């Protein structure tokens, strides 16, 4: 059952001229959230922008005793709402509804967890990495961005014990190119008797390529999709994703309640 | 304080109805809203058969509003009766089923099926969806079409029949009149305004369907005017809607002539809006010493203003 809170902005950490991490005081949502779930955010009370925006729970924030105090959101400024979230000041208040949606299912050792992130698609993976590492699961983050300055939170993932595989489109850090290339090589060299779960979030093309690559190597793949949402609760049918049907056709499912985490081999990619 | 209102033979415990297309089948909200506390729940429009609807993107936001072109994705009436209605009944929701057809026969068949189902309080006839080419709007944009579909449904059901009217016509009130003449128990209005948004960078429409229906606070003054015009033309109750976002908006519709109101887009923004609306209406009634909310209906005062008063 989702909780609606008027959350104080605890901190706003600007990562670049486009990206920031917004920390919100929302202990009840933090305590209830599982990795992969999202919240619906309304950064102002005016009618423009009117609708809330969905954001993955990036981190669950805790006090020194480990008690949940809030959540953080990884935001990229692209429009009006994300612009307001980028410029939000500590002490401002935002409406925050959550946690919503179906979370990732976690894997335990000896299975390994390979996370594939593109750009702002890093958003669900800090919380997922923390949960996986807490179970002792070996985690690898395949993380691609346009340029080195847009690869964020690397120290946080390293500190959790996550192995990093990085790519940039300009070659300024890590391998030159797209992230699916090193994923493909690693999947090819992984012994088939060693179980791997692939998790992915990012641009649609990267998700399709990741899902196909994982399927080709017989690996399960959980995709966190991003869609324009009206309500986040299953009311409006805006955020649908085409899923394969048994008869070879497809049917639309609401990514807010049946996702945002969906099986990569079930999504109709073309 | 008496919040009940009457729509034909149906008594609603308060004038607030969740608008069709904005509240799923109601069950999606059962964990958030006490469905029995609402005056009514108008479920998502149903055809006889399942429908996939339009490809995404299906919505786009505009100043104080949004366009949608969902395309009436739906599970069809049979799955609704089997899978959704039992839970709605158990939660004691007042269920208004919105029905859509491509032919008059389809509306009639839907009305027959739902009249036999337990737990349906009223039928809302969707003759106004702007987003699908076939059926629906064809009836809603023709006076004889409106009359014919309402008459046909009227003959096969005892449930209150409430055609939902489109604002995309020159004179909505004449359509309300056609519905009344055909035996409708009430009319609901307005459905969304046909609209479009273009991405100027790509020169592509923002919706896959190219056009969609505009809802939200942006349309409210037009919707209020249309309810007011219909009130002059018909005696049957009007279910008013269009951009209601707070209690004063609901009250405005009732003063203009609505017997009850529907809320859609605002419940996307705030799914917990319902008790806030009820509180706001109750406070208004206290402030104005109104005992029964139904005493508000159509109480707009349009007398010529005193010139002294205007200049002061």
Coordinates of C-alpha atoms in Angstrom, one line a residue:
Chain A
X1 CA 0.0 0.0 0.0
X2 CA 1.6 3.3 -1.1
X3 CA 2.2 6.1 1.3
X4 CA 1.8 9.8 0.3
X5 CA 4.1 12.2 2.2
X6 CA 5.0 15.8 2.0
X7 CA 8.7 15.2 2.1
X8 CA 11.4 17.8 3.2
X9 CA 14.3 18.1 0.8
X10 CA 17.2 17.0 3.0
X11 CA 19.9 17.7 0.5
X12 CA 20.4 18.4 -3.2
X13 CA 23.7 17.2 -4.5
X14 CA 24.4 18.5 -8.0
X15 CA 26.5 16.0 -10.0
X16 CA 26.8 18.0 -13.2
X17 CA 25.0 20.7 -15.1
X18 CA 22.2 18.2 -15.8
X19 CA 22.3 15.6 -13.1
X20 CA 21.5 15.8 -9.4
X21 CA 20.7 13.5 -6.5
X22 CA 17.8 14.7 -4.3
X23 CA 17.5 13.4 -0.8
X24 CA 14.0 13.4 0.6
X25 CA 13.0 12.8 4.3
X26 CA 10.5 10.0 3.9
X27 CA 11.2 7.3 6.6
X28 CA 8.0 5.3 6.0
X29 CA 8.5 5.1 2.3
X30 CA 12.2 4.3 2.8
X31 CA 11.3 1.5 5.2
X32 CA 8.8 0.0 2.8
X33 CA 10.7 0.3 -0.4
X34 CA 12.4 -2.6 -2.2
X35 CA 15.0 -2.2 -5.0
X36 CA 13.4 -1.4 -8.3
X37 CA 10.3 0.3 -6.9
X38 CA 9.5 3.9 -7.7
X39 CA 7.9 7.0 -6.3
X40 CA 5.6 9.6 -7.9
X41 CA 7.0 13.1 -7.3
X42 CA 5.3 16.4 -7.5
X43 CA 7.9 19.2 -7.1
X44 CA 5.3 22.0 -6.8
X45 CA 1.7 22.6 -6.1
X46 CA 0.9 24.6 -9.2
X47 CA -1.1 23.3 -12.2
X48 CA 1.9 23.6 -14.5
X49 CA 3.4 21.0 -14.4
X50 CA 0.3 19.2 -13.4
X51 CA 1.1 15.6 -13.1
X52 CA 3.6 13.8 -10.9
X53 CA 6.7 12.2 -12.3
X54 CA 7.9 8.7 -11.6
X55 CA 11.4 8.2 -10.2
X56 CA 13.2 5.0 -9.1
X57 CA 14.3 4.8 -5.5
X58 CA 18.0 5.5 -6.0
X59 CA 19.2 5.0 -2.4
X60 CA 17.6 4.2 0.9
X61 CA 19.1 6.7 3.3
X62 CA 19.7 5.6 6.9
X63 CA 20.8 7.2 10.2
X64 CA 23.8 6.1 12.1
X65 CA 21.8 3.2 13.7
X66 CA 20.7 2.0 10.3
X67 CA 17.1 3.1 10.6
X68 CA 15.6 4.4 7.3
X69 CA 15.3 8.2 7.2
X70 CA 14.5 8.8 3.6
X71 CA 15.2 8.1 -0.1
X72 CA 17.3 9.7 -2.8
X73 CA 16.4 10.2 -6.4
X74 CA 18.8 10.4 -9.4
X75 CA 17.5 13.1 -11.6
X76 CA 18.4 14.3 -15.0
X77 CA 17.1 17.8 -16.0
X78 CA 15.2 17.4 -19.3
X79 CA 11.9 19.2 -18.8
X80 CA 9.9 21.4 -16.4
X81 CA 9.5 18.9 -13.5
X82 CA 13.0 17.6 -13.7
X83 CA 14.2 21.2 -13.8
X84 CA 12.4 21.9 -10.6
X85 CA 13.9 18.8 -9.0
X86 CA 17.3 19.9 -10.2
X87 CA 17.0 23.4 -8.6
X88 CA 15.2 22.3 -5.4
X89 CA 16.7 23.7 -2.2
X90 CA 17.1 21.9 1.1
X91 CA 14.0 22.7 3.2
X92 CA 11.6 22.8 0.3
X93 CA 8.9 20.2 0.3
X94 CA 7.8 17.9 -2.4
X95 CA 4.8 15.5 -2.6
X96 CA 6.1 11.9 -2.7
X97 CA 3.9 8.9 -3.2
X98 CA 5.3 5.4 -2.9
X99 CA 6.7 2.9 -2.9
X100 CA 5.1 1.7 -6.1
X101 CA 5.4 -1.1 -8.6
X102 CA 7.0 -4.5 -8.7
X103 CA 10.6 -4.6 -7.4
X104 CA 13.5 -6.6 -8.8
X105 CA 13.8 -10.1 -7.6
X106 CA 17.1 -10.6 -5.9
X107 CA 19.5 -13.5 -6.4
X108 CA 21.6 -15.3 -3.8
X109 CA 25.1 -16.8 -4.1
X110 CA 26.4 -18.6 -6.1
X111 CA 24.3 -16.7 -8.7
X112 CA 25.9 -13.5 -9.8
X113 CA 24.1 -10.2 -10.4
X114 CA 25.1 -8.2 -13.4
X115 CA 23.6 -4.7 -13.5
X116 CA 23.5 -2.9 -16.9
X117 CA 23.0 0.9 -16.7
X118 CA 22.9 3.5 -19.4
X119 CA 23.0 7.2 -18.3
X120 CA 20.2 8.1 -15.9
X121 CA 19.3 4.4 -16.0
X122 CA 21.7 4.1 -13.1
X123 CA 18.7 5.2 -11.0
X124 CA 17.5 1.9 -9.5
X125 CA 21.0 0.3 -9.0
X126 CA 22.4 1.9 -5.9
X127 CA 19.6 0.4 -3.8
X128 CA 19.8 -2.9 -5.7
X129 CA 23.6 -3.1 -5.3
X130 CA 23.3 -2.5 -1.6
X131 CA 20.6 -5.2 -1.2
X132 CA 22.6 -7.7 -3.3
X133 CA 25.9 -7.1 -1.5
X134 CA 24.1 -7.4 1.8
X135 CA 23.2 -11.0 0.8
X136 CA 26.8 -11.7 -0.3
X137 CA 25.9 -11.8 -3.9
X138 CA 28.7 -11.0 -6.3
X139 CA 27.6 -7.9 -8.2
X140 CA 29.0 -6.3 -11.4
X141 CA 27.9 -3.0 -12.7
X142 CA 28.1 -2.4 -16.5
X143 CA 27.7 1.3 -16.7
X144 CA 27.8 3.4 -19.9
X145 CA 27.5 7.1 -20.4
X146 CA 28.3 9.7 -23.1
X147 CA 31.4 10.9 -21.3
X148 CA 33.5 10.4 -18.1
X149 CA 31.9 13.4 -16.4
X150 CA 28.5 11.6 -16.6
X151 CA 29.6 8.4 -14.8
X152 CA 28.4 9.0 -11.2
X153 CA 28.7 7.4 -7.8
X154 CA 31.5 5.1 -8.9
X155 CA 33.1 5.3 -5.4
X156 CA 29.8 4.3 -3.8
X157 CA 29.5 1.2 -5.9
X158 CA 33.2 0.3 -5.3
X159 CA 32.7 0.7 -1.6
X160 CA 29.9 -1.8 -1.7
X161 CA 32.3 -4.2 -3.4
X162 CA 30.7 -4.0 -6.8
X163 CA 33.0 -4.6 -9.8
X164 CA 32.7 -1.8 -12.3
X165 CA 32.8 -2.2 -16.1
X166 CA 32.6 1.2 -17.7
X167 CA 32.1 2.5 -21.2
X168 CA 31.9 6.1 -22.6
X169 CA 30.8 7.0 -26.1
X170 CA 33.7 9.5 -26.3
X171 CA 36.3 7.1 -24.8
X172 CA 37.1 9.5 -21.9
X173 CA 36.8 6.7 -19.3
X174 CA 36.6 3.0 -19.6
X175 CA 36.0 1.3 -22.9
X176 CA 35.2 3.4 -25.9
X177 CA 31.7 2.6 -27.1
X178 CA 28.4 1.2 -25.8
X179 CA 27.9 -0.9 -22.7
X180 CA 26.4 -3.9 -24.4
X181 CA 29.7 -4.8 -26.0
X182 CA 31.5 -5.7 -22.8
X183 CA 28.4 -7.3 -21.5
X184 CA 28.3 -9.5 -24.6
X185 CA 31.9 -10.5 -24.2
X186 CA 31.5 -11.3 -20.5
X187 CA 28.4 -13.4 -21.2
X188 CA 30.2 -15.3 -23.9
X189 CA 33.1 -16.2 -21.5
X190 CA 31.0 -17.0 -18.5
X191 CA 30.7 -20.7 -17.9
X192 CA 27.1 -21.8 -18.5
X193 CA 27.0 -23.7 -15.2
X194 CA 27.6 -20.5 -13.3
X195 CA 24.2 -18.7 -12.8
X196 CA 23.9 -15.1 -13.7
X197 CA 20.9 -12.7 -13.4
X198 CA 21.0 -9.6 -15.6
X199 CA 19.4 -6.4 -14.5
X200 CA 19.1 -3.5 -16.8
X201 CA 17.8 0.1 -16.9
X202 CA 18.5 2.8 -19.5
X203 CA 17.7 4.0 -23.0
X204 CA 15.3 1.8 -24.9
X205 CA 17.9 0.7 -27.5
X206 CA 20.3 -0.4 -24.8
X207 CA 17.5 -2.3 -23.0
X208 CA 16.5 -4.1 -26.2
X209 CA 20.1 -5.1 -27.0
X210 CA 20.7 -6.2 -23.4
X211 CA 17.5 -8.3 -23.4
X212 CA 18.4 -10.0 -26.7
X213 CA 22.0 -10.6 -25.6
X214 CA 21.0 -12.1 -22.3
X215 CA 18.4 -14.3 -24.1
X216 CA 20.9 -15.5 -26.6
X217 CA 23.2 -16.6 -23.8
X218 CA 20.3 -18.2 -21.9
X219 CA 20.4 -15.8 -19.1
X220 CA 17.3 -14.3 -17.3
X221 CA 17.1 -10.6 -17.5
X222 CA 15.0 -8.2 -15.5
X223 CA 14.4 -4.9 -17.2
X224 CA 13.3 -1.7 -15.4
X225 CA 11.4 0.3 -18.0
X226 CA 10.8 4.0 -18.0
X227 CA 7.5 5.3 -19.4
X228 CA 5.4 8.4 -19.3
X229 CA 3.0 7.9 -16.4
X230 CA -0.2 9.7 -15.5
X231 CA -0.9 8.2 -12.1
X232 CA 1.5 5.4 -11.1
X233 CA -1.4 3.4 -9.7
X234 CA -3.0 1.6 -12.7
X235 CA -5.7 4.1 -13.2
X236 CA -4.9 5.8 -16.5
X237 CA -3.4 3.1 -18.8
X238 CA -0.7 5.6 -20.1
X239 CA 2.4 3.7 -19.3
X240 CA 1.8 0.5 -21.2
X241 CA 4.5 -1.8 -22.5
X242 CA 3.8 -4.4 -25.2
X243 CA 4.4 -8.0 -23.9
X244 CA 4.5 -11.1 -26.0
X245 CA 1.4 -13.3 -25.9
X246 CA 1.3 -17.0 -26.3
X247 CA -0.4 -16.7 -29.7
X248 CA 2.5 -14.8 -31.2
X249 CA 0.8 -11.5 -30.8
X250 CA 1.3 -9.0 -28.0
X251 CA -0.7 -7.4 -25.3
X252 CA -0.1 -4.2 -23.3
X253 CA 0.6 -4.2 -19.6
X254 CA 0.7 -1.2 -17.3
X255 CA 4.3 -0.7 -16.3
X256 CA 3.2 1.1 -13.1
X257 CA 1.6 -2.0 -11.5
X258 CA 2.9 -4.9 -13.5
X259 CA 6.3 -3.3 -13.8
X260 CA 8.4 -1.3 -13.8
X261 CA 10.5 -4.4 -13.6
X262 CA 9.6 -6.7 -16.4
X263 CA 11.1 -9.9 -17.9
X264 CA 13.3 -8.9 -20.8
X265 CA 12.4 -12.0 -22.8
X266 CA 8.7 -11.2 -22.5
X267 CA 8.8 -7.6 -23.7
X268 CA 7.9 -7.1 -27.4
X269 CA 10.9 -5.0 -28.5
X270 CA 10.0 -4.3 -32.1
Chain B
X1 CA -25.6 17.8 7.0
X2 CA -27.0 15.9 4.0
X3 CA -24.6 15.1 1.2
X4 CA -26.9 12.7 -0.7
X5 CA -27.9 13.4 -4.3
X6 CA -30.4 11.7 -6.6
X7 CA -29.7 10.6 -10.1
X8 CA -33.0 9.2 -11.4
X9 CA -33.8 6.3 -9.1
X10 CA -30.3 6.1 -7.8
X11 CA -29.3 7.8 -4.5
X12 CA -25.6 8.7 -4.2
X13 CA -24.2 9.1 -0.7
X14 CA -22.4 12.2 -1.9
X15 CA -22.0 14.0 -5.2
X16 CA -18.4 12.8 -5.9
X17 CA -17.9 10.2 -8.6
X18 CA -14.6 8.9 -9.9
X19 CA -14.6 9.6 -13.6
X20 CA -14.5 6.9 -16.2
X21 CA -11.0 6.3 -17.7
X22 CA -9.3 7.9 -14.8
X23 CA -9.8 5.2 -12.1
X24 CA -9.1 1.9 -13.8
X25 CA -11.8 -0.6 -12.8
X26 CA -11.9 0.9 -9.3
X27 CA -10.2 -2.1 -7.8
X28 CA -6.8 -0.6 -8.5
X29 CA -7.6 2.1 -6.0
X30 CA -9.1 -0.1 -3.3
X31 CA -5.9 0.0 -1.2
X32 CA -5.9 3.8 -1.2
X33 CA -9.6 4.9 -1.3
X34 CA -12.5 3.5 0.6
X35 CA -14.6 2.8 -2.5
X36 CA -17.8 2.8 -0.5
X37 CA -17.1 6.4 0.6
X38 CA -17.4 7.7 -2.9
X39 CA -20.7 8.8 -4.4
X40 CA -19.9 6.5 -7.3
X41 CA -17.2 4.8 -9.2
X42 CA -17.4 5.1 -13.0
X43 CA -15.3 2.3 -14.4
X44 CA -13.2 2.4 -17.5
X45 CA -15.1 2.2 -20.7
X46 CA -16.0 -1.4 -21.8
X47 CA -16.8 -2.9 -25.1
X48 CA -18.1 -6.4 -25.5
X49 CA -14.6 -7.6 -26.5
X50 CA -11.2 -6.9 -25.1
X51 CA -9.2 -4.1 -26.8
X52 CA -5.6 -3.3 -26.9
X53 CA -5.9 0.4 -27.3
X54 CA -3.4 2.7 -29.0
X55 CA 0.4 2.4 -29.0
X56 CA 2.2 4.7 -26.6
X57 CA 2.9 7.5 -26.1
X58 CA -0.7 7.8 -24.9
X59 CA -0.6 11.0 -22.8
X60 CA 1.2 14.3 -23.0
X61 CA 1.0 17.1 -20.5
X62 CA 0.1 20.7 -21.3
X63 CA -0.3 23.8 -19.2
X64 CA -2.8 22.9 -16.4
X65 CA -3.9 19.9 -18.4
X66 CA -3.1 16.8 -20.2
X67 CA -4.0 15.1 -23.5
X68 CA -4.8 11.4 -23.6
X69 CA -5.3 9.0 -26.4
X70 CA -5.5 5.6 -24.6
X71 CA -7.8 4.2 -27.2
X72 CA -10.1 2.4 -24.7
X73 CA -7.8 -0.5 -23.9
X74 CA -10.0 -2.8 -21.9
X75 CA -10.8 -6.2 -20.7
X76 CA -14.3 -6.5 -22.2
X77 CA -17.6 -6.8 -20.4
X78 CA -17.4 -10.5 -19.6
X79 CA -14.0 -10.4 -17.8
X80 CA -15.2 -7.2 -16.0
X81 CA -18.3 -9.0 -14.7
X82 CA -16.3 -12.1 -13.7
X83 CA -13.1 -10.6 -12.4
X84 CA -13.8 -7.0 -11.2
X85 CA -17.4 -6.7 -10.3
X86 CA -17.3 -9.2 -7.4
X87 CA -14.6 -7.2 -5.6
X88 CA -16.4 -3.9 -6.3
X89 CA -19.5 -5.4 -4.9
X90 CA -17.6 -6.7 -1.8
X91 CA -16.3 -3.2 -1.2
X92 CA -19.8 -1.8 -1.6
X93 CA -18.9 0.6 -4.3
X94 CA -21.7 2.3 -6.2
X95 CA -20.6 1.1 -9.6
X96 CA -21.4 3.1 -12.8
X97 CA -20.4 1.1 -15.8
X98 CA -19.3 3.1 -18.8
X99 CA -20.1 1.2 -22.0
X100 CA -18.9 1.7 -25.5
X101 CA -20.1 0.3 -28.8
X102 CA -19.4 0.4 -32.5
X103 CA -23.0 -0.3 -33.2
X104 CA -26.3 0.3 -31.4
X105 CA -26.6 -3.5 -31.0
X106 CA -23.4 -3.6 -29.1
X107 CA -24.7 -0.9 -26.6
X108 CA -27.9 -2.9 -26.3
X109 CA -26.0 -6.2 -25.7
X110 CA -23.8 -4.6 -23.1
X111 CA -26.8 -3.1 -21.3
X112 CA -28.5 -6.5 -21.2
X113 CA -25.4 -8.2 -19.8
X114 CA -24.8 -5.6 -17.2
X115 CA -28.5 -5.4 -16.2
X116 CA -28.3 -9.1 -15.3
X117 CA -25.1 -8.7 -13.4
X118 CA -25.3 -8.1 -9.6
X119 CA -23.8 -4.9 -8.3
X120 CA -24.2 -2.4 -11.2
X121 CA -25.9 0.8 -10.1
X122 CA -26.1 2.7 -13.4
X123 CA -24.9 2.7 -17.1
X124 CA -23.0 5.5 -18.5
X125 CA -23.1 5.5 -22.3
X126 CA -19.8 6.5 -23.8
X127 CA -20.9 8.3 -27.0
X128 CA -18.1 10.8 -26.8
X129 CA -14.6 9.2 -26.8
X130 CA -12.7 11.4 -29.2
X131 CA -9.9 8.9 -29.7
X132 CA -11.4 6.0 -31.6
X133 CA -12.6 6.3 -35.1
X134 CA -15.4 3.7 -35.1
X135 CA -18.6 4.0 -33.0
X136 CA -19.0 6.0 -29.9
X137 CA -18.4 9.5 -31.0
X138 CA -20.3 8.9 -34.2
X139 CA -23.5 8.7 -32.1
X140 CA -22.4 11.5 -29.8
X141 CA -21.9 14.0 -32.7
X142 CA -25.3 13.4 -34.2
X143 CA -28.6 14.3 -32.5
X144 CA -30.4 11.4 -34.1
X145 CA -27.6 9.1 -33.3
X146 CA -27.7 10.2 -29.7
X147 CA -31.5 9.8 -29.6
X148 CA -31.3 6.3 -31.2
X149 CA -28.7 4.8 -29.0
X150 CA -30.2 6.1 -25.8
X151 CA -33.7 4.9 -26.8
X152 CA -32.4 1.5 -27.7
X153 CA -30.6 1.1 -24.4
X154 CA -33.6 2.5 -22.5
X155 CA -35.8 -0.3 -23.8
X156 CA -33.7 -3.1 -22.4
X157 CA -32.7 -1.9 -19.0
X158 CA -34.2 -0.6 -15.7
X159 CA -30.8 0.7 -14.7
X160 CA -30.3 4.5 -14.8
X161 CA -29.1 5.4 -18.3
X162 CA -26.5 8.3 -18.4
X163 CA -25.1 9.2 -21.8
X164 CA -21.8 10.9 -21.5
X165 CA -21.7 13.9 -23.9
X166 CA -18.9 15.3 -26.0
X167 CA -18.0 19.0 -25.9
X168 CA -16.8 18.7 -29.5
X169 CA -20.1 19.9 -30.9
X170 CA -21.5 23.3 -31.5
X171 CA -24.3 23.1 -29.0
X172 CA -24.0 20.5 -26.2
X173 CA -27.3 21.4 -24.7
X174 CA -29.2 20.2 -27.8
X175 CA -27.5 16.8 -27.3
X176 CA -28.6 16.8 -23.7
X177 CA -32.1 17.5 -24.9
X178 CA -32.0 14.6 -27.4
X179 CA -30.8 12.3 -24.6
X180 CA -33.6 13.5 -22.3
X181 CA -36.2 13.0 -25.1
X182 CA -34.9 9.5 -25.6
X183 CA -35.5 8.6 -22.0
X184 CA -32.1 9.2 -20.4
X185 CA -32.2 9.4 -16.6
X186 CA -29.3 11.9 -16.5
X187 CA -26.5 13.2 -18.7
X188 CA -22.8 13.4 -17.9
X189 CA -20.6 16.1 -19.4
X190 CA -18.0 16.9 -20.5
X191 CA -15.8 14.3 -22.1
X192 CA -12.4 15.6 -23.2
X193 CA -11.8 18.3 -25.8
X194 CA -10.2 17.1 -29.0
X195 CA -6.7 18.6 -29.1
X196 CA -3.1 18.0 -30.3
X197 CA 0.5 18.8 -29.3
X198 CA 3.4 18.8 -31.7
X199 CA 7.1 18.4 -30.8
X200 CA 8.5 21.4 -32.8
X201 CA 12.1 19.9 -32.8
X202 CA 11.0 16.7 -34.5
X203 CA 7.8 18.0 -36.0
X204 CA 6.2 14.8 -34.7
X205 CA 2.9 14.7 -32.9
X206 CA 3.4 14.0 -29.2
X207 CA 0.7 11.3 -29.2
X208 CA 0.9 8.1 -31.3
X209 CA -2.8 8.8 -32.2
X210 CA -1.8 12.3 -33.4
X211 CA -4.8 13.8 -31.6
X212 CA -6.1 13.3 -28.1
X213 CA -8.5 14.5 -25.5
X214 CA -7.7 17.5 -23.3
X215 CA -8.7 17.3 -19.6
X216 CA -7.6 19.0 -16.4
X217 CA -8.1 22.5 -14.9
X218 CA -7.4 24.1 -18.3
X219 CA -10.9 23.1 -19.6
X220 CA -12.9 23.8 -16.4
X221 CA -14.4 27.2 -17.4
X222 CA -15.6 25.8 -20.7
X223 CA -17.1 22.7 -19.0
X224 CA -18.8 24.9 -16.4
X225 CA -20.4 26.9 -19.2
X226 CA -21.6 23.8 -20.9
X227 CA -23.2 22.4 -17.7
X228 CA -24.9 25.8 -17.2
X229 CA -26.2 25.7 -20.8
X230 CA -27.5 22.2 -20.4
X231 CA -29.2 23.1 -17.2
X232 CA -31.3 25.6 -19.2
X233 CA -32.3 23.0 -21.7
X234 CA -33.1 19.8 -19.7
X235 CA -34.8 18.8 -16.4
X236 CA -32.9 15.5 -15.9
X237 CA -29.8 15.6 -13.5
X238 CA -26.4 16.5 -14.9
X239 CA -23.2 14.9 -13.8
X240 CA -20.7 17.7 -14.4
X241 CA -17.0 17.3 -14.9
X242 CA -14.0 18.9 -16.4
X243 CA -10.9 19.9 -14.5
X244 CA -12.2 19.7 -11.0
X245 CA -9.2 19.8 -8.7
X246 CA -10.6 21.1 -5.4
X247 CA -13.8 21.5 -3.5
X248 CA -14.6 24.9 -4.8
X249 CA -14.5 23.6 -8.4
X250 CA -17.0 20.9 -7.5
X251 CA -19.3 23.5 -5.9
X252 CA -18.9 25.7 -8.9
X253 CA -20.2 22.9 -11.2
X254 CA -23.2 22.3 -8.8
X255 CA -24.1 25.9 -8.7
X256 CA -24.0 25.9 -12.5
X257 CA -26.5 23.1 -12.5
X258 CA -24.7 19.8 -11.9
X259 CA -26.5 17.3 -9.5
X260 CA -23.2 15.5 -9.0
X261 CA -19.6 15.8 -10.3
X262 CA -17.0 13.5 -11.6
X263 CA -13.3 13.9 -10.9
X264 CA -10.6 12.4 -13.1
X265 CA -7.3 14.1 -13.9
X266 CA -7.0 15.5 -10.3
X267 CA -7.1 12.0 -8.9
X268 CA -4.0 11.2 -10.9
X269 CA -2.2 14.1 -9.2
X270 CA -3.6 13.3 -5.8
X271 CA -5.1 9.9 -5.4
X272 CA -6.0 10.8 -1.8
X273 CA -8.2 13.7 -3.0
X274 CA -11.6 12.3 -2.1
X275 CA -11.8 13.0 1.6
X276 CA -10.3 16.4 1.0
X277 CA -13.1 17.2 -1.5
X278 CA -15.8 16.0 0.9
X279 CA -14.3 18.1 3.7
X280 CA -14.1 21.1 1.5
X281 CA -17.7 20.8 0.4
X282 CA -18.9 20.2 4.0
X283 CA -17.0 23.3 5.2
X284 CA -18.6 25.4 2.4
X285 CA -22.0 24.1 3.4
X286 CA -21.4 25.1 7.0
X287 CA -20.2 28.5 6.0
X288 CA -23.2 29.1 3.9
X289 CA -25.7 27.4 6.3
X290 CA -26.7 24.8 3.7
X291 CA -28.2 21.7 5.2
X292 CA -28.6 19.6 2.0
X293 CA -25.9 19.7 -0.7
X294 CA -28.7 19.1 -3.3
X295 CA -30.0 22.6 -2.4
X296 CA -26.9 24.0 -4.2
X297 CA -27.8 22.6 -7.6
X298 CA -28.4 25.2 -10.2
X299 CA -28.5 28.1 -7.7
X300 CA -26.4 30.4 -9.9
X301 CA -27.7 34.0 -9.5
X302 CA -27.7 35.7 -12.8
X303 CA -29.9 38.7 -11.9
X304 CA -28.8 42.0 -13.4
X305 CA -26.3 43.5 -11.1
X306 CA -27.0 46.8 -9.3
X307 CA -24.9 49.4 -11.1
X308 CA -24.1 51.2 -7.8
X309 CA -22.7 47.9 -6.5
X310 CA -20.5 47.3 -9.5
X311 CA -18.9 50.8 -9.4
X312 CA -18.3 50.8 -5.7

